[in-house]
Short mmCIF file of C-alpha atoms in Angstrom, two decimals:
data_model
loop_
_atom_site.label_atom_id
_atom_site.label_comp_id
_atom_site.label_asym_id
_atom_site.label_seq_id
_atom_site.Cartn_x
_atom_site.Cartn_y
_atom_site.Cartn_z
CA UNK A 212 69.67 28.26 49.64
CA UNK A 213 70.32 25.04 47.53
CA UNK A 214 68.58 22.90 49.88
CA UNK A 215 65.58 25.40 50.05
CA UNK A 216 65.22 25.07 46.25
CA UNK A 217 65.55 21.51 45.98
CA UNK A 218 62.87 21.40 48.61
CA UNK A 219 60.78 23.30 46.81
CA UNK A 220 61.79 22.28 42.95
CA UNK A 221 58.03 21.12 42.93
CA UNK A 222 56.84 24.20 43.22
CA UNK A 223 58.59 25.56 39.57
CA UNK A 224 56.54 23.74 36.90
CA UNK A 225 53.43 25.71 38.18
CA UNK A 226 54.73 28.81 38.77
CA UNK A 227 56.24 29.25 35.34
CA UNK A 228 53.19 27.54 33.41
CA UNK A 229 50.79 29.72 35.30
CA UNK A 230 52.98 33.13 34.53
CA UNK A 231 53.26 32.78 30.97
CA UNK A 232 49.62 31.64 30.55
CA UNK A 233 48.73 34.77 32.90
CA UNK A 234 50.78 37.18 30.87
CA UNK A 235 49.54 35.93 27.43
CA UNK A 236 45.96 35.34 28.66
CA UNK A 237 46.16 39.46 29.93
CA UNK A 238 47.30 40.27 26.35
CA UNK A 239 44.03 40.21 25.40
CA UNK A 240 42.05 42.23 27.92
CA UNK A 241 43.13 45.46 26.20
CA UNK A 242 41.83 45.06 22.97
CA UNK A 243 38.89 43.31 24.28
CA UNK A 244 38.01 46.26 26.53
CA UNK A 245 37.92 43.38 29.44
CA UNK A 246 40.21 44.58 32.21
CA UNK A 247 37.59 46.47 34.61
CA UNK A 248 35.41 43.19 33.99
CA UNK A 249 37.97 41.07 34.38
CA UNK A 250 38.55 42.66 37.63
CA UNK A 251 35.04 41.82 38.48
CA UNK A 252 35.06 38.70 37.56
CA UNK A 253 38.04 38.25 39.91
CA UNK A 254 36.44 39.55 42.97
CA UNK A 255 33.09 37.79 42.32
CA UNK A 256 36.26 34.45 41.83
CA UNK A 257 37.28 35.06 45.22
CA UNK A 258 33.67 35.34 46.74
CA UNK A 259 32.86 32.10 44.92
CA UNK A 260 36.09 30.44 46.32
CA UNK A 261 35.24 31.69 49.45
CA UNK A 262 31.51 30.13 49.42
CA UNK A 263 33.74 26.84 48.71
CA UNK A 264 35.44 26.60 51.57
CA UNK A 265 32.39 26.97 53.26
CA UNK A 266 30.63 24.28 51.28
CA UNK A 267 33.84 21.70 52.11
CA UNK A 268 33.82 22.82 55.64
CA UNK A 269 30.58 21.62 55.90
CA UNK A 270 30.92 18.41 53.93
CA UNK A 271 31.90 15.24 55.90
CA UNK A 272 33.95 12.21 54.37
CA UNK A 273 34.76 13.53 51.12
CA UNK A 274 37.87 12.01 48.62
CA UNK A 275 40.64 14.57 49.15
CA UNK A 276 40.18 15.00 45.25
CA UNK A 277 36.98 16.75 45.42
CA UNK A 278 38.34 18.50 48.70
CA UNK A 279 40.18 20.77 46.76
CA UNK A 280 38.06 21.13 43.66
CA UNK A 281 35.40 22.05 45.56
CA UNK A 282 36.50 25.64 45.96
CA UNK A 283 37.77 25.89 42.47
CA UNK A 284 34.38 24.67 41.05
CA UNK A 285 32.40 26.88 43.06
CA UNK A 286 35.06 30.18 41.98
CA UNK A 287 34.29 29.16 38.16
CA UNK A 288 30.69 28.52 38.05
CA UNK A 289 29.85 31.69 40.34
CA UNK A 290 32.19 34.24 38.33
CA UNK A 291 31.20 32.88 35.09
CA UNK A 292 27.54 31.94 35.87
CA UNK A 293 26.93 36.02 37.33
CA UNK A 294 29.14 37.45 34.42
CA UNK A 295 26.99 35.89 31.90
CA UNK A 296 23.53 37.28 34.29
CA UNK A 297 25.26 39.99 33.78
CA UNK A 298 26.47 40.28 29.77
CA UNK A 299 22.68 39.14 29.30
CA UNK A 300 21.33 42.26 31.14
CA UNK A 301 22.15 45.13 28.49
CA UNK A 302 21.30 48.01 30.75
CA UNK A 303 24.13 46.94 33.20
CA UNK A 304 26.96 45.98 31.28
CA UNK A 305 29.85 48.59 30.63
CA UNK A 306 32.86 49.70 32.92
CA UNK A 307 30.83 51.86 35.46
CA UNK A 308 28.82 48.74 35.96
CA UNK A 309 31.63 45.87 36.51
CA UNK A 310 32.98 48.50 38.82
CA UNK A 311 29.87 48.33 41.02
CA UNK A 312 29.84 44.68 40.92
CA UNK A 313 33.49 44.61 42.07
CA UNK A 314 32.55 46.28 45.15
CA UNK A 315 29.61 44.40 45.84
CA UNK A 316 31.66 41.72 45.49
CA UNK A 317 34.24 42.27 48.06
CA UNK A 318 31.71 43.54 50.38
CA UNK A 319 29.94 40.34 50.30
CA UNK A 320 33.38 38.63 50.71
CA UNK A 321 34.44 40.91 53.87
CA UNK A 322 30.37 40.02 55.30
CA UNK A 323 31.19 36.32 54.68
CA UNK A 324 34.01 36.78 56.65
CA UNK A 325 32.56 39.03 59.33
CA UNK A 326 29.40 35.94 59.69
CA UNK A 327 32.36 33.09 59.68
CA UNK A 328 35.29 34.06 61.41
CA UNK A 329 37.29 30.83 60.09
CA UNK A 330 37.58 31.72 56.71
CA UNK A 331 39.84 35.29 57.31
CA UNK A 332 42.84 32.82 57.13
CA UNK A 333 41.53 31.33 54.07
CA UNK A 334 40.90 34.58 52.85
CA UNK A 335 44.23 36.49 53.23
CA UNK A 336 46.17 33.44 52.17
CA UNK A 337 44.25 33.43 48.67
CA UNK A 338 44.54 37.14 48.18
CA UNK A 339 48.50 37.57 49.47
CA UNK A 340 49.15 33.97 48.28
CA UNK A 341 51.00 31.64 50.72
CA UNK A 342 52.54 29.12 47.70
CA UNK A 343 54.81 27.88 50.15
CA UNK A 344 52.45 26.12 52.46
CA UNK A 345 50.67 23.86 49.33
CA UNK A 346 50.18 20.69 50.05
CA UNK A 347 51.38 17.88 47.87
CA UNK A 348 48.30 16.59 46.28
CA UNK A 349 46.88 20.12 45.70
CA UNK A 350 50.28 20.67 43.97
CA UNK A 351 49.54 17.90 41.86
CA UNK A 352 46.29 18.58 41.42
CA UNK A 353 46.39 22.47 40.19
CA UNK A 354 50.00 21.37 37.94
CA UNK A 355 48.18 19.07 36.13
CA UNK A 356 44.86 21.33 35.81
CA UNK A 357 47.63 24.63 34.36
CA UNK A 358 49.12 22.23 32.28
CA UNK A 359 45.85 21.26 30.33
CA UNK A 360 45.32 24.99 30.39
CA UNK A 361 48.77 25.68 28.49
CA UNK A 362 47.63 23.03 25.80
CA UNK A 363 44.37 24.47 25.54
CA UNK A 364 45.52 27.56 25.21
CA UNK A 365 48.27 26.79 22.65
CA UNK A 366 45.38 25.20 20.41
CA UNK A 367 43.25 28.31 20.51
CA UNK A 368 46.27 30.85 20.26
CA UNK A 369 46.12 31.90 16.80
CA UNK A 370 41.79 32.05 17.38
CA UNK A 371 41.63 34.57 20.02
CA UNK A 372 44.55 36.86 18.52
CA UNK A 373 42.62 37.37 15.51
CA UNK A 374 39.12 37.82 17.49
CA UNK A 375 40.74 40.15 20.13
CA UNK A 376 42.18 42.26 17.08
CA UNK A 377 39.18 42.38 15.31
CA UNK A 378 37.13 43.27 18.02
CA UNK A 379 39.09 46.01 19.18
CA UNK A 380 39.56 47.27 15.47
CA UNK A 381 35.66 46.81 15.06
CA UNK A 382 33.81 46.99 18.11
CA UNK A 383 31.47 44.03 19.26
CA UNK A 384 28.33 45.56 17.79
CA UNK A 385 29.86 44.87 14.28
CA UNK A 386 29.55 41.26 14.23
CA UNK A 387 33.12 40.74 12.80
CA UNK A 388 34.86 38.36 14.77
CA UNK A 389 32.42 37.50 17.20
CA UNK A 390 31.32 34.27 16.58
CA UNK A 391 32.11 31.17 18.92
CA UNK A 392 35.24 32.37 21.65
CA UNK A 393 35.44 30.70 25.20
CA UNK A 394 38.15 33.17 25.94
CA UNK A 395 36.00 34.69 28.51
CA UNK A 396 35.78 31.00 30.07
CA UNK A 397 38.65 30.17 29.37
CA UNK A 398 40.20 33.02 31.21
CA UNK A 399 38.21 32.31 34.67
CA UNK A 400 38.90 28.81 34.64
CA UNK A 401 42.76 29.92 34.49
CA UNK A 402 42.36 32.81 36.97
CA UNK A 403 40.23 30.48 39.58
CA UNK A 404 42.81 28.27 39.16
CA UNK A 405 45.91 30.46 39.59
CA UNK A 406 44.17 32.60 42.68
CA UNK A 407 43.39 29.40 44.38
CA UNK A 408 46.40 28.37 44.21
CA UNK A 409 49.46 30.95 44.30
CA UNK A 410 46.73 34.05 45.39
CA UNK A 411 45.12 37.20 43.73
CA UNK A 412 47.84 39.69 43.97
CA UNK A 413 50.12 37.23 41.60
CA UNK A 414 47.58 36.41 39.59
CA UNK A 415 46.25 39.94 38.91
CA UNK A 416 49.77 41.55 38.72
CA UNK A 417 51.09 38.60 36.45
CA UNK A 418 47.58 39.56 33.66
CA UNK A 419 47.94 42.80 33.56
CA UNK A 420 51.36 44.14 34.16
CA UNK A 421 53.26 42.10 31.40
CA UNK A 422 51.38 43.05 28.50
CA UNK A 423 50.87 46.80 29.40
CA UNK A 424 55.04 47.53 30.07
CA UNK A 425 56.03 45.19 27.22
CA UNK A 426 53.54 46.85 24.38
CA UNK A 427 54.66 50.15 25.17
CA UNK A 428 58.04 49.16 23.93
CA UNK A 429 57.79 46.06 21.14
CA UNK A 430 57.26 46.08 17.51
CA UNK A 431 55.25 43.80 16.04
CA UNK A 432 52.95 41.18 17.42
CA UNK A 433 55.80 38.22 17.72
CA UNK A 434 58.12 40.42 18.92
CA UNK A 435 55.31 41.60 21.90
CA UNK A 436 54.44 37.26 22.42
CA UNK A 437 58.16 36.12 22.79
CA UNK A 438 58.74 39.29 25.27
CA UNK A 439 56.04 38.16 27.01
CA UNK A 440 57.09 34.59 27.70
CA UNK A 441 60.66 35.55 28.46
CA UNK A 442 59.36 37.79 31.66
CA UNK A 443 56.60 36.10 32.50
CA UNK A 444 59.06 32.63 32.27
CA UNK A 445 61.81 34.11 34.72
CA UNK A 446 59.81 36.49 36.99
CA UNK A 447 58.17 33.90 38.74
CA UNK A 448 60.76 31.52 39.50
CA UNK A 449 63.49 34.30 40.03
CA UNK A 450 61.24 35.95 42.77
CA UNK A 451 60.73 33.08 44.25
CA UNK A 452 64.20 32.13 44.50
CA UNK A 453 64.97 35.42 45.91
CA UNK A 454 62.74 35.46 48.54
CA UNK A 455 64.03 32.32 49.64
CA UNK A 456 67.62 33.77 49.53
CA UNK A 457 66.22 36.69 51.63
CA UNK A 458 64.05 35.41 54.30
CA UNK A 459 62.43 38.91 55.27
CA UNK A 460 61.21 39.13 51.36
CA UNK A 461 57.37 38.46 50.69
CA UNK A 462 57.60 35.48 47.83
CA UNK A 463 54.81 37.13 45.37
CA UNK A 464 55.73 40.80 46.05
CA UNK A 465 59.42 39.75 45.20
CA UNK A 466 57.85 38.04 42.32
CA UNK A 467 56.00 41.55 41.00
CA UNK A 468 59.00 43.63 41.68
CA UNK A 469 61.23 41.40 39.56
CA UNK A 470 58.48 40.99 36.76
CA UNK A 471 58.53 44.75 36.24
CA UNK A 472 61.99 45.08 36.62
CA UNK A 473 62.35 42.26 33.69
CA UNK A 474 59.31 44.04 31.74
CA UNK A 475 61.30 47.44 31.73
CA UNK A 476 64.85 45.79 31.33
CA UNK A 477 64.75 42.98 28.65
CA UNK A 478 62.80 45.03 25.90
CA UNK A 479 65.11 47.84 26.42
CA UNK A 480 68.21 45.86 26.33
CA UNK A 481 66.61 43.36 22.73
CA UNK A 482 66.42 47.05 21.40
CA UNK A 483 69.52 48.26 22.54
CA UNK A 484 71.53 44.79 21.21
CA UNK A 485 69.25 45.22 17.82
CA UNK A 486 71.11 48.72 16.90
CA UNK B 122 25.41 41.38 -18.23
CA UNK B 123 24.29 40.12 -15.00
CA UNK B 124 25.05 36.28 -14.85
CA UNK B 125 24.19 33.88 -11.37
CA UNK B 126 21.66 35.47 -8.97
CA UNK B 127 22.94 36.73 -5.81
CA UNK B 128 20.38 38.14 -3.99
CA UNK B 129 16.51 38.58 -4.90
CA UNK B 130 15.09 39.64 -1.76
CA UNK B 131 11.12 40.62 -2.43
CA UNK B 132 9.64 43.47 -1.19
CA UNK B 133 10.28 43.96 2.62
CA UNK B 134 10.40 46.28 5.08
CA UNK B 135 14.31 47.76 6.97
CA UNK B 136 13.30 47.41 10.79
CA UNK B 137 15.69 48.76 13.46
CA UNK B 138 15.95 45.93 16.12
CA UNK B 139 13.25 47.50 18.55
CA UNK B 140 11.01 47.26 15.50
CA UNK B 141 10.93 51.34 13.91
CA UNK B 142 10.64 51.02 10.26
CA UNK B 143 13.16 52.49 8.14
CA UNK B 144 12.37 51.61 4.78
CA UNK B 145 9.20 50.40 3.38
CA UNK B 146 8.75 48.47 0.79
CA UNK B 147 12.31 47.99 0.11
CA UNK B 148 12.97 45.00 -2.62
CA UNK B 149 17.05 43.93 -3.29
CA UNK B 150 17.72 41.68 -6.36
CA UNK B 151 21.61 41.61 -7.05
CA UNK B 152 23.37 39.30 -9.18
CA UNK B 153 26.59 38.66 -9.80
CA UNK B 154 29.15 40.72 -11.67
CA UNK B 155 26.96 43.47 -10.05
CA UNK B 156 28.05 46.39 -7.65
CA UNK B 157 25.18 47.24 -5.15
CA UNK B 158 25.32 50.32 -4.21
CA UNK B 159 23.88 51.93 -0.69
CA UNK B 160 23.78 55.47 0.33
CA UNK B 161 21.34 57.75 1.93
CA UNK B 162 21.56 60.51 4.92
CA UNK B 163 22.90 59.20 8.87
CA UNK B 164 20.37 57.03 10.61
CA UNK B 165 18.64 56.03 7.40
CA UNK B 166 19.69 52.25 8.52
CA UNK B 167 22.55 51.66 5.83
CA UNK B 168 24.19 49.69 8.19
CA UNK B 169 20.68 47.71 9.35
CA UNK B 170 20.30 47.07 5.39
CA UNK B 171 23.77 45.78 4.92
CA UNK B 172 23.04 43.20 8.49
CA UNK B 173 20.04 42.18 6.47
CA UNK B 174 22.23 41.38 3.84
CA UNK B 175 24.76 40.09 5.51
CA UNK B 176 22.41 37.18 6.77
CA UNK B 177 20.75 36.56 3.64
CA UNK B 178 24.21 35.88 1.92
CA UNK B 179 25.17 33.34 5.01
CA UNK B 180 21.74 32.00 4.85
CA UNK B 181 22.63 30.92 0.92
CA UNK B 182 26.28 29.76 2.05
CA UNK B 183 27.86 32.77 -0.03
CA UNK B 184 30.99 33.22 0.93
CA UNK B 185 30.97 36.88 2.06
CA UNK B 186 33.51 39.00 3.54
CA UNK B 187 32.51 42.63 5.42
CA UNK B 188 34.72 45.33 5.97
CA UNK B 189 32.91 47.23 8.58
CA UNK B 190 33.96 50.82 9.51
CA UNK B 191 36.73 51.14 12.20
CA UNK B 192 35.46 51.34 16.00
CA UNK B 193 38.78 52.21 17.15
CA UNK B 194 41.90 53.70 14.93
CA UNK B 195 44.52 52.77 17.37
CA UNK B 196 45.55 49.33 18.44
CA UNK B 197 46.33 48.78 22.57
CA UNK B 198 48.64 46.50 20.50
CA UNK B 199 51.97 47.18 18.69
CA UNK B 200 51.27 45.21 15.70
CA UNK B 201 52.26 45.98 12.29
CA UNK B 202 50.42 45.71 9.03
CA UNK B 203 51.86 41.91 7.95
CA UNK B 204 50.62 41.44 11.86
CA UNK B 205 46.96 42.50 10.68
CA UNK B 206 47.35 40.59 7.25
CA UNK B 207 49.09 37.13 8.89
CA UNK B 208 46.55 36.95 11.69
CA UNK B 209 43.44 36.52 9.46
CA UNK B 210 45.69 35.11 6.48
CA UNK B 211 48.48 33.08 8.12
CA UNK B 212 51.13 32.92 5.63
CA UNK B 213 51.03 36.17 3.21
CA UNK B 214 52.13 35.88 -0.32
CA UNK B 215 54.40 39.24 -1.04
CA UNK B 216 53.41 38.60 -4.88
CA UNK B 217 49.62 38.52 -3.87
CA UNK B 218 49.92 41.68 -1.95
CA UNK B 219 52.24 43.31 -5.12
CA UNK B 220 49.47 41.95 -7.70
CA UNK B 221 46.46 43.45 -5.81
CA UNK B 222 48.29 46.64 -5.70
CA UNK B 223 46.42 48.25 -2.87
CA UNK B 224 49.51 48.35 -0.22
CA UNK B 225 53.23 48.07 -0.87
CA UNK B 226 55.40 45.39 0.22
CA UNK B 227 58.05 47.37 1.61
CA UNK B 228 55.24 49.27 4.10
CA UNK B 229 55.00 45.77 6.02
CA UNK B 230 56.53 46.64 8.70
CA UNK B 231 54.72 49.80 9.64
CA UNK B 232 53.36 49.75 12.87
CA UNK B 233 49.62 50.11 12.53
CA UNK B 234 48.88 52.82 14.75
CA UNK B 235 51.43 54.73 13.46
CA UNK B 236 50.06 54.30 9.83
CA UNK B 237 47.98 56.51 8.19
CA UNK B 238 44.10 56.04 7.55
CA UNK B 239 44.60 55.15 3.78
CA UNK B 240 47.47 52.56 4.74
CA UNK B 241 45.16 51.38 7.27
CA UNK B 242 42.04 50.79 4.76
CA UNK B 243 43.91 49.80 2.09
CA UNK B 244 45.28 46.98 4.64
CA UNK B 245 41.93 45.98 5.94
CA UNK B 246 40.84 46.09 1.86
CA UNK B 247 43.56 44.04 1.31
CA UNK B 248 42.90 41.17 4.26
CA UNK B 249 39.41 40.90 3.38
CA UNK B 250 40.22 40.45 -0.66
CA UNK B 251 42.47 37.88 0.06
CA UNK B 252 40.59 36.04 1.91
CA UNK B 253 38.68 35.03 -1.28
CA UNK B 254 35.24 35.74 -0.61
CA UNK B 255 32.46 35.54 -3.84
CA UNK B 256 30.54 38.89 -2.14
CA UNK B 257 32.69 41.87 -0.49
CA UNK B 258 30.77 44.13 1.57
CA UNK B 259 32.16 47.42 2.34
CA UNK B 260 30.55 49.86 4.94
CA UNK B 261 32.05 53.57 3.79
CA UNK B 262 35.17 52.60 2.97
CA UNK B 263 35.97 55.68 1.09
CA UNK B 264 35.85 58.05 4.71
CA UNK B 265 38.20 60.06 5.66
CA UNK B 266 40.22 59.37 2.65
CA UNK B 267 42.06 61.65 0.24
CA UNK B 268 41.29 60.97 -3.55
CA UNK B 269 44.32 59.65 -4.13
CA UNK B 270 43.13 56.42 -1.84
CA UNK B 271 39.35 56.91 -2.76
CA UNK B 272 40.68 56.39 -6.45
CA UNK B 273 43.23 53.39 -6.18
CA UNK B 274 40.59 51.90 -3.91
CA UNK B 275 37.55 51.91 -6.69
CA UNK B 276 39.69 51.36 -9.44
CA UNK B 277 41.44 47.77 -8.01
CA UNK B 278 37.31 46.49 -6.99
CA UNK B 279 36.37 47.51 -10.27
CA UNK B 280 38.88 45.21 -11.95
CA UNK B 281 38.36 42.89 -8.95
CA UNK B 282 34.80 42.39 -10.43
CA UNK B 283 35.77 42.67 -14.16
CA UNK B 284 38.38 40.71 -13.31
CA UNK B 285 35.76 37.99 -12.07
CA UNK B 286 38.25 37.84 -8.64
CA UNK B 287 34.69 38.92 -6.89
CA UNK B 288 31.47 38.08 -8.08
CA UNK B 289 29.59 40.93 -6.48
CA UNK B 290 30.29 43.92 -4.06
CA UNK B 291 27.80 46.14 -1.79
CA UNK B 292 28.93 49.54 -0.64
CA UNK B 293 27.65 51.66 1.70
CA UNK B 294 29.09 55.06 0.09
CA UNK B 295 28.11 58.86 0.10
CA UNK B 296 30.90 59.74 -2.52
CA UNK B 297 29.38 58.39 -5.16
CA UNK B 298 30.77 60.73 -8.29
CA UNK B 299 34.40 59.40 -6.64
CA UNK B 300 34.24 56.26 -7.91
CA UNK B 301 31.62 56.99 -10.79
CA UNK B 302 34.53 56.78 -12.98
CA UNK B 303 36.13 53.50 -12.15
CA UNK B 304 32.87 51.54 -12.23
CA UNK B 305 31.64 53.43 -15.28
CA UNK B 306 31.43 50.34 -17.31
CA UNK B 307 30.00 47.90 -14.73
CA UNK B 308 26.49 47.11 -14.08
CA UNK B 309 25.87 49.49 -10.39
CA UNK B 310 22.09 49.27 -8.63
CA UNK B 311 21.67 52.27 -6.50
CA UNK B 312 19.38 51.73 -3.40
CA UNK B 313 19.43 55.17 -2.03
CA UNK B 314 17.79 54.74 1.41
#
């Protein structure tokens, strides 16, 4: 078990950095009224990504740099670049509509797969999430790109609190706190990033599971943030580790189970020591 | 008596955004140490006017703040009133909060969806005041509230303008004999839409 985790040691930095981010990032999709679009934007993520590997498979002689970015880029700038079509288009934005976009989405993705048979591994690893089998460099490569994401994000904190509050409190028509917010960029960039590389399933389960469990039993905003980054900060790791100690356990549904166990648990139990 | 202009809009007329005309003719000329007053029946375009407003104030660099009515009474988040006051005002000053009188220290720590319209006004009233803006701009703040609230609200913006704290506030109201009392002695322009 020791030598498994010393083998994979690597491996920690990005887990935890992407779970916090994740969980404070999904704090905000409630108020915002962005988790069916969010959901969209995932799917139409994963098609991008998917059109990536395609675009790399056919490239020849390319720095192994770009080899991996080339998926990612393609995930960003087809999620964001459709959202935005989309947000521009008045008559088809709302729930109903990001719904029907999902599943256009993931038909296209299972008709890319159905027209080029190679990507089906490509396409279950990034939706299960394999986190095992990353490469070094791409290690390196999506560390370094989640750790610029945790600064950015730290430097906009305090910004996108008060905008998600006031937009929930006021609505978007009102005009207060609209003004300039790359959240919605921000948060594709991060979710391209963490599907790509630890898979959808973690990704979506680590946005919207931590802030839903935790607010139902917190008081206060801080109270809500550091509950967040406690669960989000051991899940990850502690599934990982225990589906290493276990060999028949799937790493990112240990990861889940143990980030709703912690969700449930650790609230309860800061209440329970408070009285 | 009136003192800096605010506002001296010429005649003009309220358009909805797919160009139907509300108002014709409609002319706005609001100084400070005035209260501007807007009321008028649903779908008369009080809240079109108070946009118009809105971006003739920017367009003069006027620092404005705009309380708009609430989209959504509940938070999906358990934050508290200092959580509402802190996010928009970073550190709060308990003696600022005690001096404006419109919410009481000790009700801090009341979780906002668990507080009651009035609290929840009077907190919103409270953020945007302290923000220190030279115009307020208030759409129906006075809704849904009893006239207890209605009363401790008009009373602290008319000494907030007598005061000189504000130099000029537009409200969109329809209760207008609630507050006829606490703005009896202040300079009030109707625009009745």
């Amino acid at each position: 078990m020791m030598e498994l985790l010393g083998l994979y040691q690597n491996l920690f930095p990005l887990l935890i950095l992407s779970s916090i981010l994740l969980g404070f990032v999904g704090f905000h999709l409630a108020p915002r009224a962005q988790g069916i679009k969010t959901l969209m934007l995932t799917q139409l993520s994963l098609f991008g990504v998917m059109i990536g590997f395609l675009i790399r498979d056919g490239l020849h002689s390319i720095g192994p740099f770009f080899y991996y970015l080339i998926p990612y880029m393609s995930g960003v700038l087809l999620a964001l670049g459709f959202g935005q079509l989309i947000e521009r288009q008045k008559k088809t934005r709302g729930e109903i509509f990001y719904l029907i976009f999902f599943l256009i989405a993931q038909a296209a993705c299972q008709i890319l797969q159905s027209l080029f048979p190679g990507l089906e591994s490509h396409y279950s690893q990034i939706y299960q999430g394999d986190i095992v089998t990353i490469s070094g460099l791409e290690l390196g490569i999506s560390t370094a790109l989640m750790a610029s994401a945790a600064v950015f994000y730290a430097f906009f904190h305090r910004l996108y609190l008060k905008r998600s509050f006031e937009r929930e409190l006021f609505g978007s028509e009102s005009g207060v706190g609209k003004g300039h917010d790359h959240f919605e960029i921000f948060s594709v960039c991060l979710i391209v990033l963490s599907l790509s590389s630890i898979g959808t399933l973690y990704t979506m389960s680590f946005l919207l599971i931590p802030s839903l469990l935790i607010s139902l039993q917190t008081q206060g905003l801080r109270q809500s943030l550091i509950m967040i980054a406690i669960c989000t900060f051991i899940s990850a790791p502690a599934g990982f580790s225990l589906s290493l100690a276990f060999d028949r356990l799937s790493t990112v549904p240990a990861m889940i189970f143990f980030l709703v166990f912690s969700c449930l648990l650790l609230p309860y139990l800061a209440k329970a020591l408070k009285k | 008596m009136p003192t800096n202009e605010l506002l001296n809009i010429p005649a003009f007329d309220l358009k909805t955004i797919d160009g139907t005309v509300l108002k014709k003719d409609l002319a706005i000329n609001f100084s400070s140490e005035q209260i501007l007053l807007i009321s008028g029946p649903n779908g008369s375009g009080k809240t079109t006017l108070i946009r118009h407003l809105l971006k003739e104030l920017s367009q003069k660099k006027i620092a404005v703040e705009y309380v708009p009515q609430l989209a959504n009474i509940q938070s999906s988040w358990p934050i508290t009133i200092e959580d509402v006051l802190s996010l928009s005002l970073g550190e709060i000053s308990q003696s600022e909060i005690k001096a404006l009188g419109l919410i009481h220290p000790a009700h801090l720590s009341l979780l906002w969806n668990t507080a009651s319209g009035g609290e929840r006004k009077r907190t919103l009233l409270t953020r945007a005041i302290l923000l220190k803006p030279k115009v307020l701009v208030l759409d129906e703040p006075f809704n849904h509230l009893d006239h207890e609230s209605t009363s401790l609200i008009s009373f602290c913006l008319g000494r907030l303008i007598r005061e000189k704290v504000l130099s000029g506030l537009i409200l969109v109201s329809h209760q207008c004999n609630h507050h006829a009392e606490a703005f009896k002695d202040l300079s009030v322009i109707e625009c009745h839409l």
